[in-house]
PDB file of C-alpha atoms and ligand atoms in Angstrom:
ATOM      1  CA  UNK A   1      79.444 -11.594   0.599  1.00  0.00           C
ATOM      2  CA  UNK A   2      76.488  -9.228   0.544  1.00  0.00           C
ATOM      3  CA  UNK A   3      77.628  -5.406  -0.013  1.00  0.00           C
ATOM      4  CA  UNK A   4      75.478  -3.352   1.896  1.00  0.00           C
ATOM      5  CA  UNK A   5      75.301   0.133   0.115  1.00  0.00           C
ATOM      6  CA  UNK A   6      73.890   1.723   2.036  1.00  0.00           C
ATOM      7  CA  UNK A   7      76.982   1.574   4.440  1.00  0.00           C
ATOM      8  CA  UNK A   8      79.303   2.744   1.415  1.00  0.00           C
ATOM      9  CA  UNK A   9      76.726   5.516   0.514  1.00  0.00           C
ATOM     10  CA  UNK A  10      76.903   6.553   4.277  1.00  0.00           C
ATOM     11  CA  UNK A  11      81.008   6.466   4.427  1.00  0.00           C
ATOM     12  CA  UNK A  12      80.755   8.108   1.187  1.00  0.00           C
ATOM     13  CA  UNK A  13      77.960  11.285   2.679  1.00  0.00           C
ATOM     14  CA  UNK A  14      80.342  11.862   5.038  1.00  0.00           C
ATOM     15  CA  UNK A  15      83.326  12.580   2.993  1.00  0.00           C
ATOM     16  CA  UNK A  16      81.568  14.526   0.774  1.00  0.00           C
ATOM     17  CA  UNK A  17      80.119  16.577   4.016  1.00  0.00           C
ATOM     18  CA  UNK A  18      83.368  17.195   4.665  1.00  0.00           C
ATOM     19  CA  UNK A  19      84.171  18.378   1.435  1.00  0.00           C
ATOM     20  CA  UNK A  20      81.301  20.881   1.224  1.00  0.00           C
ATOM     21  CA  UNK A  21      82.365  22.629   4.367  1.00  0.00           C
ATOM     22  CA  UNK A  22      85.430  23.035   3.123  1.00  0.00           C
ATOM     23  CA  UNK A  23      84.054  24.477  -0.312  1.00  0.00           C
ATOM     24  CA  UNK A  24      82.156  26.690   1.287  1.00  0.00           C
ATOM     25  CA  UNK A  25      85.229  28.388   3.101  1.00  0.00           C
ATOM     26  CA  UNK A  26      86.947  28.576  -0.493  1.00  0.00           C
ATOM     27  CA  UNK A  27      83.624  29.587  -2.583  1.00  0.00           C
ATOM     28  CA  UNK A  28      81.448  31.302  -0.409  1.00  0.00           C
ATOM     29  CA  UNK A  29      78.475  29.243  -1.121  1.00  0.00           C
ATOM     30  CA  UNK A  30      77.256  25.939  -0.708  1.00  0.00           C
ATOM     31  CA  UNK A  31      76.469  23.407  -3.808  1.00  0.00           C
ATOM     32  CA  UNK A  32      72.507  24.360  -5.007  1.00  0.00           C
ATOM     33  CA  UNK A  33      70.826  20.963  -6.231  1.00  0.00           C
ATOM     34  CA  UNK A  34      67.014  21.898  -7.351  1.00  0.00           C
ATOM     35  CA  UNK A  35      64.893  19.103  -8.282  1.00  0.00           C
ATOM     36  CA  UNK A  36      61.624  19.907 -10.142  1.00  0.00           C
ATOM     37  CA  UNK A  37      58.743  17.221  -9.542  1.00  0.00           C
ATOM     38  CA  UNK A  38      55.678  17.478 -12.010  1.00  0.00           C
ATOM     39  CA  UNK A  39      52.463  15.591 -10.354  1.00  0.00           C
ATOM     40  CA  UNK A  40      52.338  13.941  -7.148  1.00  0.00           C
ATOM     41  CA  UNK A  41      52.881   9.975  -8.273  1.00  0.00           C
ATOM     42  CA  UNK A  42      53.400   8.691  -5.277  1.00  0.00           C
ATOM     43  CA  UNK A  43      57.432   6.892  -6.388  1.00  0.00           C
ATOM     44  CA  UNK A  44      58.654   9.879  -7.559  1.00  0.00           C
ATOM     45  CA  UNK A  45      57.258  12.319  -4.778  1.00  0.00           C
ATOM     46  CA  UNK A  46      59.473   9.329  -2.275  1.00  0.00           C
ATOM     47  CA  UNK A  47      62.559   9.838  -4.759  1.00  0.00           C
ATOM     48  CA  UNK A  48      62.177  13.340  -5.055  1.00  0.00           C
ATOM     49  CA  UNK A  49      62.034  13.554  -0.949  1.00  0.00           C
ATOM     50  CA  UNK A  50      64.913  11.249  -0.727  1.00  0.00           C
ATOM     51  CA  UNK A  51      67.085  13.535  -2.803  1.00  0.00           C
ATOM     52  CA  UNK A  52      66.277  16.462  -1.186  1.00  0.00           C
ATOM     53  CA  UNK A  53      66.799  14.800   2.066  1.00  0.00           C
ATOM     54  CA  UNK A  54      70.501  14.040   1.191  1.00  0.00           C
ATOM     55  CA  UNK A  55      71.532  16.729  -0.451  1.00  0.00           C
ATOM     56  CA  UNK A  56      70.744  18.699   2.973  1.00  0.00           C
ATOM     57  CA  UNK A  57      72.583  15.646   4.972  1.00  0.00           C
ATOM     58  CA  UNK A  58      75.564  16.755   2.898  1.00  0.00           C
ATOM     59  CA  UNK A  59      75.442  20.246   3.631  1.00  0.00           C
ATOM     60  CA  UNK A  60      73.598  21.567  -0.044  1.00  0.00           C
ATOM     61  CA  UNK A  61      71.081  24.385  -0.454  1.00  0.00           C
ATOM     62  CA  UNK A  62      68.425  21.806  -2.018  1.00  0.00           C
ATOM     63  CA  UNK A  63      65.191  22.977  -3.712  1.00  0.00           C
ATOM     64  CA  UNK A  64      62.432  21.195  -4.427  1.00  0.00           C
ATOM     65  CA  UNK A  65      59.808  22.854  -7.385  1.00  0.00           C
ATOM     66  CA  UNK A  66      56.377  21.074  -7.776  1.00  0.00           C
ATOM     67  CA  UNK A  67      54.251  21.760 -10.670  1.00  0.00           C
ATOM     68  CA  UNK A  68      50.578  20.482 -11.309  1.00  0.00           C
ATOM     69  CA  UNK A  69      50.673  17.885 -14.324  1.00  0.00           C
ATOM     70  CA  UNK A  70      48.547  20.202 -16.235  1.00  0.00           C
ATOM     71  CA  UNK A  71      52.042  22.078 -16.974  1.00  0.00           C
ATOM     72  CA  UNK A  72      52.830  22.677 -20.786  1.00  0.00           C
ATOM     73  CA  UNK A  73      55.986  21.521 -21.895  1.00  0.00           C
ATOM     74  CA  UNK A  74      56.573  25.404 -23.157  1.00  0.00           C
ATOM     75  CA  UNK A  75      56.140  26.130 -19.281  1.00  0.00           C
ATOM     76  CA  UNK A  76      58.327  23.255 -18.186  1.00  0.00           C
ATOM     77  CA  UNK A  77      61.100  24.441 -20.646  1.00  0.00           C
ATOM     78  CA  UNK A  78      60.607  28.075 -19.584  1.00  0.00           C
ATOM     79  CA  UNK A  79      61.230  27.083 -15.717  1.00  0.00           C
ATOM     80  CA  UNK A  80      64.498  25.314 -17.568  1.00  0.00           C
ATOM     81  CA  UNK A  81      65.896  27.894 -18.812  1.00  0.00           C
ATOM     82  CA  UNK A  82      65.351  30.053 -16.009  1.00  0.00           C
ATOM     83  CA  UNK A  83      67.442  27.622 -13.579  1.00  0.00           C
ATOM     84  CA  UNK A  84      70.109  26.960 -16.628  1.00  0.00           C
ATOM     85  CA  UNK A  85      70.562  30.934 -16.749  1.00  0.00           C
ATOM     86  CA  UNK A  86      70.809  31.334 -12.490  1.00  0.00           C
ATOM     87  CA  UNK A  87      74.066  31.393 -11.239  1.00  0.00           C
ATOM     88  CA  UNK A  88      72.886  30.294  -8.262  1.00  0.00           C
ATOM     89  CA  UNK A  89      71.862  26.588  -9.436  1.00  0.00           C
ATOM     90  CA  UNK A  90      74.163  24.486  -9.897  1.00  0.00           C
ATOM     91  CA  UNK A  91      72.413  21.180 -10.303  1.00  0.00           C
ATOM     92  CA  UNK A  92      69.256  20.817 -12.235  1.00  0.00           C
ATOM     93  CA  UNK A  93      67.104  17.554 -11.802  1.00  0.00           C
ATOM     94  CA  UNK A  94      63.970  17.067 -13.639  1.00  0.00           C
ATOM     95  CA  UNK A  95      61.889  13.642 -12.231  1.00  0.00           C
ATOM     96  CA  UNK A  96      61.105  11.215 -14.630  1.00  0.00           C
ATOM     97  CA  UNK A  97      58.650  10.142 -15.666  1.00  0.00           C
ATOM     98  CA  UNK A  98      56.970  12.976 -16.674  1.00  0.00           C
ATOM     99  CA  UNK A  99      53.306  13.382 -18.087  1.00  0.00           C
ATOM    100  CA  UNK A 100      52.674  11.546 -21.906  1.00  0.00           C
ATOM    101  CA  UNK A 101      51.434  15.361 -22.890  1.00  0.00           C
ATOM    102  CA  UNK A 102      55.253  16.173 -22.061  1.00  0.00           C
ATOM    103  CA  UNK A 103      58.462  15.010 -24.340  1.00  0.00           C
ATOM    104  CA  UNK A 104      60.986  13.726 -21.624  1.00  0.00           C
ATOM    105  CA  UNK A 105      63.595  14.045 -24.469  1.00  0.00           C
ATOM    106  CA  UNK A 106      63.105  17.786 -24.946  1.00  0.00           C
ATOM    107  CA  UNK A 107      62.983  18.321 -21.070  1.00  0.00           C
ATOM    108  CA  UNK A 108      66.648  16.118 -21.059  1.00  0.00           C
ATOM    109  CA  UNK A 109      67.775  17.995 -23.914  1.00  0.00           C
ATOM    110  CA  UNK A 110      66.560  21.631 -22.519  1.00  0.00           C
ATOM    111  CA  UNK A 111      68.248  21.063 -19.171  1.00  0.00           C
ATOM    112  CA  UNK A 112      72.196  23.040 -19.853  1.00  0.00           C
ATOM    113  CA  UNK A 113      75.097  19.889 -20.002  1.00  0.00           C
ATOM    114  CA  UNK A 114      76.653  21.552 -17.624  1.00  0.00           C
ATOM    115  CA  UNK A 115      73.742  21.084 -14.714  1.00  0.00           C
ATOM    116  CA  UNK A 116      72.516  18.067 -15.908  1.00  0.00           C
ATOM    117  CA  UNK A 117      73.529  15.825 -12.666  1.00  0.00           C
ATOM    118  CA  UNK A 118      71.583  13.156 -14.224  1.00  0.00           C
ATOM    119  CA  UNK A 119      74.074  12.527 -17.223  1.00  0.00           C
ATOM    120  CA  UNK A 120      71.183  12.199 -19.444  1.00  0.00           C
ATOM    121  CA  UNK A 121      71.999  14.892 -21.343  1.00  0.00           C
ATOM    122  CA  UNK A 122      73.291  13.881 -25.292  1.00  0.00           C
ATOM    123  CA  UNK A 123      76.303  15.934 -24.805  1.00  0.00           C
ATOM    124  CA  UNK A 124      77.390  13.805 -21.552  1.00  0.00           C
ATOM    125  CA  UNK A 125      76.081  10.777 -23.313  1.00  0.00           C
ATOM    126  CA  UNK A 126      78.468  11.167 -26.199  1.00  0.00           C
ATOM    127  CA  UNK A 127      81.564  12.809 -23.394  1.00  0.00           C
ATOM    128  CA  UNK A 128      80.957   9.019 -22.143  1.00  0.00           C
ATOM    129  CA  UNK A 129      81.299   7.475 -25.279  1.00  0.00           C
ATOM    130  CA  UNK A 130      84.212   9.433 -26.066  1.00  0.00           C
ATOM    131  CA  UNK A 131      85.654   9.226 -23.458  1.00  0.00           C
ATOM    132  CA  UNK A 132      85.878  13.091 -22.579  1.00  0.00           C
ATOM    133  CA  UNK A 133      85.163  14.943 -19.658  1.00  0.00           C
ATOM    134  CA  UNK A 134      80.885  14.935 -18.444  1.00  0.00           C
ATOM    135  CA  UNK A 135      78.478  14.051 -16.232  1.00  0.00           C
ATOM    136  CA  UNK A 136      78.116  10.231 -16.009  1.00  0.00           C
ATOM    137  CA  UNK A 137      74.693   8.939 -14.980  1.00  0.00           C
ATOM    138  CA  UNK A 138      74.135   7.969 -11.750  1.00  0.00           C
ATOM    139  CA  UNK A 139      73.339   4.394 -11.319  1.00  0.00           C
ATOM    140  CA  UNK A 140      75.950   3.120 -13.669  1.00  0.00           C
ATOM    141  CA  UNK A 141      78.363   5.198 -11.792  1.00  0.00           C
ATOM    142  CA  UNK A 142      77.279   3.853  -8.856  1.00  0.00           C
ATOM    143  CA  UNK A 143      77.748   0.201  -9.691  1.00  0.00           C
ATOM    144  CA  UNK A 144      81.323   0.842 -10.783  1.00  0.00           C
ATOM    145  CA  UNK A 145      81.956   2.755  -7.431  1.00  0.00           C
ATOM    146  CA  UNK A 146      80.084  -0.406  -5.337  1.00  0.00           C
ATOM    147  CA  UNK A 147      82.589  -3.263  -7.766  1.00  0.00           C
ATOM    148  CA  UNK A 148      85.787  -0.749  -6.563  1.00  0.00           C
ATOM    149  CA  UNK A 149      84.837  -0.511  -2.983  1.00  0.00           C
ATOM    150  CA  UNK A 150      84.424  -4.208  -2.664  1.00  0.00           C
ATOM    151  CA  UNK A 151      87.628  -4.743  -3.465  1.00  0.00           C
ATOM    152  CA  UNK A 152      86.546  -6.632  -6.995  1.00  0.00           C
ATOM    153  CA  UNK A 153      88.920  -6.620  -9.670  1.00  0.00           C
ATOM    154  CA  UNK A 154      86.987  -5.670 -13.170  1.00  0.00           C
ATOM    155  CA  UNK A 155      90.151  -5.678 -15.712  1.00  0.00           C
ATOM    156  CA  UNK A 156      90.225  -9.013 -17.068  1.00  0.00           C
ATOM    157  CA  UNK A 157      86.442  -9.743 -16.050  1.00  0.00           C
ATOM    158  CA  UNK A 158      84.062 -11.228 -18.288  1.00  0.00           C
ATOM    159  CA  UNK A 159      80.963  -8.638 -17.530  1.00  0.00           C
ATOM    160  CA  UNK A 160      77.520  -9.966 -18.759  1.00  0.00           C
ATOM    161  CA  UNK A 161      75.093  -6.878 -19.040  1.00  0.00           C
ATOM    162  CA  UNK A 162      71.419  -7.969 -19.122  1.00  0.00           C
ATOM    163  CA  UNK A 163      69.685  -4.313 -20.225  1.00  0.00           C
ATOM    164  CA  UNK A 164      70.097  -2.561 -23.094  1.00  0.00           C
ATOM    165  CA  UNK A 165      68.984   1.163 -21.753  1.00  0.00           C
ATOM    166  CA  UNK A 166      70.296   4.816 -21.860  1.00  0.00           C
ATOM    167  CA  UNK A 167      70.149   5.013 -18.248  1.00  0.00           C
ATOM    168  CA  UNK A 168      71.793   1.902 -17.167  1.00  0.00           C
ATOM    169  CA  UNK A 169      72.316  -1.026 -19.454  1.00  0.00           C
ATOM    170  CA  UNK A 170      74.637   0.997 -21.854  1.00  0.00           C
ATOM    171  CA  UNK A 171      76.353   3.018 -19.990  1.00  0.00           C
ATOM    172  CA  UNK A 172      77.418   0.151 -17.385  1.00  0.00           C
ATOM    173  CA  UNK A 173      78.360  -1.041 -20.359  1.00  0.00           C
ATOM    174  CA  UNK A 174      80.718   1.145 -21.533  1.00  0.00           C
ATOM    175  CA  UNK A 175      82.330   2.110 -18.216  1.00  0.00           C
ATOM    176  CA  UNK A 176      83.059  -1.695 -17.758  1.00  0.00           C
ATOM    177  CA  UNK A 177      84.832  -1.607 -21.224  1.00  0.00           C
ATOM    178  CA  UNK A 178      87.055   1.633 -20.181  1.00  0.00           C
ATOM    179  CA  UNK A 179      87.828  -0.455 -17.356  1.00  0.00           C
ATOM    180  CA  UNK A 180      88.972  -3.450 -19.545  1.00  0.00           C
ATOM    181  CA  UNK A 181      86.362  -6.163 -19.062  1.00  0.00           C
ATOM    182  CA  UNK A 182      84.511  -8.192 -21.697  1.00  0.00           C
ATOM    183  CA  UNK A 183      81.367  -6.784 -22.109  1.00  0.00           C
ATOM    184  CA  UNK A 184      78.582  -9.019 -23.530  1.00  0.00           C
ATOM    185  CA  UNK A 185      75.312  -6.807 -23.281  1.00  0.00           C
ATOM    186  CA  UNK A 186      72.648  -9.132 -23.504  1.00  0.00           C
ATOM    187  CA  UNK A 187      68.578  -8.499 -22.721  1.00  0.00           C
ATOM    188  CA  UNK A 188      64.926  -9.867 -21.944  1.00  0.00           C
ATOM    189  CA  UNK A 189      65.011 -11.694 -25.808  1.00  0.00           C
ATOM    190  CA  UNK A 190      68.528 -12.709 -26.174  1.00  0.00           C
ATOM    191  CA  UNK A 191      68.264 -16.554 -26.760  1.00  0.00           C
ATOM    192  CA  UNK A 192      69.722 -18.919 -24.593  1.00  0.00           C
ATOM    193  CA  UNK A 193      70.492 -16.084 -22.059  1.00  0.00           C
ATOM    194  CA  UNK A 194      71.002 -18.599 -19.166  1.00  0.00           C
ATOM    195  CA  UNK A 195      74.533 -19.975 -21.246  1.00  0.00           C
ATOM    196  CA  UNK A 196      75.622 -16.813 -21.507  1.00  0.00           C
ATOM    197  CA  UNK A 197      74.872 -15.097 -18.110  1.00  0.00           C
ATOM    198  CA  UNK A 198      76.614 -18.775 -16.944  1.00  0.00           C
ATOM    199  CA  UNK A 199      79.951 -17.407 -18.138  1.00  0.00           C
ATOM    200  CA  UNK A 200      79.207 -14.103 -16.404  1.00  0.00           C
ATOM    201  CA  UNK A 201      82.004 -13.262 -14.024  1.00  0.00           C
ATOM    202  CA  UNK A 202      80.168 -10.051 -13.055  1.00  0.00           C
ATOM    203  CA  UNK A 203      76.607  -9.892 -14.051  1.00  0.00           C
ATOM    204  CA  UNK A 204      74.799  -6.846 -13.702  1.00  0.00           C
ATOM    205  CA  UNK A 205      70.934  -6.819 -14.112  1.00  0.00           C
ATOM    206  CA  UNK A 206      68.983  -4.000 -15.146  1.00  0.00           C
ATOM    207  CA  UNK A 207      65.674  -5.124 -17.323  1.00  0.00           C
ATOM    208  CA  UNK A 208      63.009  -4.170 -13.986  1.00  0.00           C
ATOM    209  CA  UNK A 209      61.645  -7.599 -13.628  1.00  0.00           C
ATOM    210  CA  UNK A 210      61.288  -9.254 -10.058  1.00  0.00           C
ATOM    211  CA  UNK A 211      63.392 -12.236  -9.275  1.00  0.00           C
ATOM    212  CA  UNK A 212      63.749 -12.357 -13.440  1.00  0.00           C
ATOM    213  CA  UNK A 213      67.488 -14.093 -12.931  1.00  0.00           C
ATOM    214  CA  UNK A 214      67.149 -17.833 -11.194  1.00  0.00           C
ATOM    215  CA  UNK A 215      70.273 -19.856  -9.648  1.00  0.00           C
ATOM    216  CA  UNK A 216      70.515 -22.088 -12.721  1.00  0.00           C
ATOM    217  CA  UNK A 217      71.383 -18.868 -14.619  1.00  0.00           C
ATOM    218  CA  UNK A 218      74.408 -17.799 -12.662  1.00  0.00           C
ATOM    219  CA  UNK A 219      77.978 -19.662 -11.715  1.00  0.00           C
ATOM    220  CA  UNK A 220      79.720 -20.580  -9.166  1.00  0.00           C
ATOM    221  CA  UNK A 221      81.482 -17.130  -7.596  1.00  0.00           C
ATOM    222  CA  UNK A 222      79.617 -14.604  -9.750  1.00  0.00           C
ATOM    223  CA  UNK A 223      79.447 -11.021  -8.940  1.00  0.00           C
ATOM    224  CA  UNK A 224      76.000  -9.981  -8.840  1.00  0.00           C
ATOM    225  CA  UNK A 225      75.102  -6.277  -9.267  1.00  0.00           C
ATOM    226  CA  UNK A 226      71.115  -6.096  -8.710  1.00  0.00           C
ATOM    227  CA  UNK A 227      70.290  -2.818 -10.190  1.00  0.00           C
ATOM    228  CA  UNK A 228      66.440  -3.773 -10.397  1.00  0.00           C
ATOM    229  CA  UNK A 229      63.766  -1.835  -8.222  1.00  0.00           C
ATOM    230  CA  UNK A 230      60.437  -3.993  -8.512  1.00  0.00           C
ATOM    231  CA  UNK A 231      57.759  -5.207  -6.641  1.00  0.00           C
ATOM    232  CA  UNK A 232      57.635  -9.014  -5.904  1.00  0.00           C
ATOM    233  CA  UNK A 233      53.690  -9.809  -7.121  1.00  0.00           C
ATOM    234  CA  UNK A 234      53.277 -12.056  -4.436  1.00  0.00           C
ATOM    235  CA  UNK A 235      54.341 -10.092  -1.457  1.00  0.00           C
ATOM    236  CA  UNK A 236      53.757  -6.618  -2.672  1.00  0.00           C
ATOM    237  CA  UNK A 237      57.485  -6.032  -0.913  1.00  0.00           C
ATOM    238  CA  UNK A 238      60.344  -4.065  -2.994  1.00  0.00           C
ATOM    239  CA  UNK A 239      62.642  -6.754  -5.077  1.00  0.00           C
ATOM    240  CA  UNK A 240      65.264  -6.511  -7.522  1.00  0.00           C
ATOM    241  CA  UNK A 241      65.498  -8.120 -10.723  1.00  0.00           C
ATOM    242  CA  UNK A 242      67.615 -11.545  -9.586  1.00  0.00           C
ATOM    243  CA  UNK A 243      66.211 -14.114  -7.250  1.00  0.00           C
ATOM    244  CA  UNK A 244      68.484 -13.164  -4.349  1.00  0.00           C
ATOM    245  CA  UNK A 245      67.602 -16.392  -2.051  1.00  0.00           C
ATOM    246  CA  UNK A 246      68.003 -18.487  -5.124  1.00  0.00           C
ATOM    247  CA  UNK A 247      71.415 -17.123  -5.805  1.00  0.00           C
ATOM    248  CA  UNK A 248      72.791 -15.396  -2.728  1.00  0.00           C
ATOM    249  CA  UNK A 249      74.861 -18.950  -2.052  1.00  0.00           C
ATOM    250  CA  UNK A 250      76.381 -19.611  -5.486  1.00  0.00           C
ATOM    251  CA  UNK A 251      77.526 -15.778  -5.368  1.00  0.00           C
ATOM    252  CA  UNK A 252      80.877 -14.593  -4.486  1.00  0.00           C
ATOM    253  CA  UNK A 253      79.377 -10.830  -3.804  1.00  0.00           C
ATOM    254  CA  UNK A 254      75.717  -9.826  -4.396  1.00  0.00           C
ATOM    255  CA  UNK A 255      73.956  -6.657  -4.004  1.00  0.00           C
ATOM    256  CA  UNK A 256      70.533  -6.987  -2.467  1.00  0.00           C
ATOM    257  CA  UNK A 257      67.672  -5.158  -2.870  1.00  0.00           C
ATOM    258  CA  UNK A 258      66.568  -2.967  -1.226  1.00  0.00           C
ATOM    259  CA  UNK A 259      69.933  -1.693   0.409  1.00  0.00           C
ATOM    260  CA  UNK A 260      72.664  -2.650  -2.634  1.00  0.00           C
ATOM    261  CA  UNK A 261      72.775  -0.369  -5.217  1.00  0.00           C
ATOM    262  CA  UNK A 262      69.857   2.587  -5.230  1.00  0.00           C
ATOM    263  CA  UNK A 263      71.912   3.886  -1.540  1.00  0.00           C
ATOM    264  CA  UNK A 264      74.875   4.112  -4.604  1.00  0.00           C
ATOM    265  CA  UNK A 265      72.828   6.262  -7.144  1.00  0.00           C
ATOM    266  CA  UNK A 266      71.815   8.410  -4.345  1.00  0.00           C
ATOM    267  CA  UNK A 267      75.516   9.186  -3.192  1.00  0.00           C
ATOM    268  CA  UNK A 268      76.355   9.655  -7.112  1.00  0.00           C
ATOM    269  CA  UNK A 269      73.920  12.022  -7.678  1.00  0.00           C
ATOM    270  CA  UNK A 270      75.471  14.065  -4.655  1.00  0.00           C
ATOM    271  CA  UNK A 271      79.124  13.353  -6.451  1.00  0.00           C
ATOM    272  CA  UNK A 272      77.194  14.924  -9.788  1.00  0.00           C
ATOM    273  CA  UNK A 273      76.272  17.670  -7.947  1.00  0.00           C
ATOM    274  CA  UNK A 274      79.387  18.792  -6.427  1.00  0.00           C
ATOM    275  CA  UNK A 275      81.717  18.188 -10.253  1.00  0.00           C
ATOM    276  CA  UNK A 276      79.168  20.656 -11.462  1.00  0.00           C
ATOM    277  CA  UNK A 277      79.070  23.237  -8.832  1.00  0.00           C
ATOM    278  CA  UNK A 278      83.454  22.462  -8.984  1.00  0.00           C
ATOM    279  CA  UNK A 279      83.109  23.275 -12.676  1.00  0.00           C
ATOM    280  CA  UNK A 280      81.077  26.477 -12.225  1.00  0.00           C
ATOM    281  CA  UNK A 281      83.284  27.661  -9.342  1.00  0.00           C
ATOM    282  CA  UNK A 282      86.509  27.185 -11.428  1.00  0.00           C
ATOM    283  CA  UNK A 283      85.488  28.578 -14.535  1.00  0.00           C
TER     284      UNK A 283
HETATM  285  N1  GUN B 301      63.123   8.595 -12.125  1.00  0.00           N
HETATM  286  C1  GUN B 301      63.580   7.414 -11.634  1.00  0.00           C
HETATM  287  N2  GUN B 301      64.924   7.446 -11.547  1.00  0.00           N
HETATM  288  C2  GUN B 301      65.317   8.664 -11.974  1.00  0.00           C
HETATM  289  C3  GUN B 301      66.577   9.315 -12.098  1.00  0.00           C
HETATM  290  O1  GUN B 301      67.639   8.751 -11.809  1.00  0.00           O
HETATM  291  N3  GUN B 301      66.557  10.590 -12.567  1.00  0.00           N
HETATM  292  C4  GUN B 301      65.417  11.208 -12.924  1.00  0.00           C
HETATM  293  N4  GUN B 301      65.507  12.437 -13.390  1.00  0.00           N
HETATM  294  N5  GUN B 301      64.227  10.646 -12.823  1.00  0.00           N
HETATM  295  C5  GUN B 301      64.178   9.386 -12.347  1.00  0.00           C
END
């Protein structure tokens, strides 16, 4: 079985469409995601486009600020904490990566918890890790939400994690726990990483390199979560980080790439948006 999500992001848009009408009846205004792009690299202006794009599918007010990469990081955190401080934002988003002159840390850390739709905020790192109320980052979220809408039982599970990151491979982690699996997280060194990711009952790759996980690593029946956004060398096409024609038979469910989970971190990031506009309304 190969989940499209880009079907599940679509079922999900619409519900969440719905929602914001109905929020906007109640509240009198519409969720306000602003994303702020610094430089024109040519991924991050398509990202930065694609959010903007569904946010307004949805139903948001989205804005979109572009800054030169000559910015200072006083004048990045300045813009900040003007958007923390407007009532009228309710989502903050600041495209990574940024310029080396800039620390992404003190952007993440400038950005208020409570707008972060990210999650990469250390106060909704540690509400994860706590297991409190906060923002949880969007991809891992979104790889939970895929593994539930396919109907794929995760208590019990033994989850193999390849990725070790802040933005995916630990958090994954963790929600995977909360959920009862068996979490191995494993990465790019471990040794003899094809025995383990052979007991993987759900495997979910996140280490961002193409076709990195061959069909002698993986079982019979695996889940496959294919988090990886790469470019294949030979064909200059978009590919994840598992060899999806090598594995796509031994699989019980794999996500391909493009089309499995990015749609996913998209729809989150819209789910992010609205829990912190929800939180603002209700204070
Ligand atoms: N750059 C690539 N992915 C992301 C993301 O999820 N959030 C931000 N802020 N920047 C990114």
């Amino acid at each position: 079985m190969i989940i499209s999500g880009k079907e599940l992001a679509t079922e999900v848009k619409q519900r969440l469409a719905a929602e914001v009408a109905e929020y906007d009846k109640k509240y009198g205004r519409v969720p306000h995601l602003v994303v702020v792009l610094v430089g024109n690299d040519p991924a991050s202006v398509s990202y930065v486009t694609g959010k903007a794009k569904d946010s307004e599918e949805v139903g948001f007010k989205s804005t979109t600020i572009k800054k030169p990469d000559t910015i200072s990081e006083e004048e990045l955190i300045a813009l900040i904490e003007e958007l923390n401080e407007d009532k009228e934002v309710d989502g903050i988003l600041v495209q990574l990566p940024l310029p080396k002159h800039i620390s992404e840390s003190r952007i993440i850390e400038t950005i208020s918890h409570e707008k972060d739709v990210d999650g990469f905020h250390p106060l909704n790192v540690a509400a994860l890790w706590q297991k409190q109320e906060g923002v949880v980052a969007c991809t891992p979220k979104g790889v939970i939400e895929l593994l539930d809408k396919a109907g794929i039982e995760i208590e019990g599970k033994r989850a193999v994690v390849i990725g070790r990151s802040n933005i995916v491979g630990l958090p994954v982690s963790k929600l995977l726990l909360d959920r009862n699996a068996t979490v191995t997280i494993a990465h790019s060194r471990t040794k003899n990483l094809a025995e383990i990711t052979r007991q993987a009952e759900i495997l979910v790759v996140a280490i961002g390199r193409p076709k990195f996980v061959k069909a002698d690593m993986v079982s019979e029946g695996v889940v496959i979560m294919d988090v990886g956004v790469n470019r294949d060398p030979e064909t200059g096409k978009l590919c994840g980080d598992v060899d999806f024609e090598g594995c796509k038979d031994k699989a019980s469910v794999i996500t391909p790439v493009p089309g499995g989970c990015g749609p996913m971190t998209r729809a989150c990031l819209l789910e992010n948006t609205i829990e912190c506009y929800l939180r603002q309304m209700n204070k």
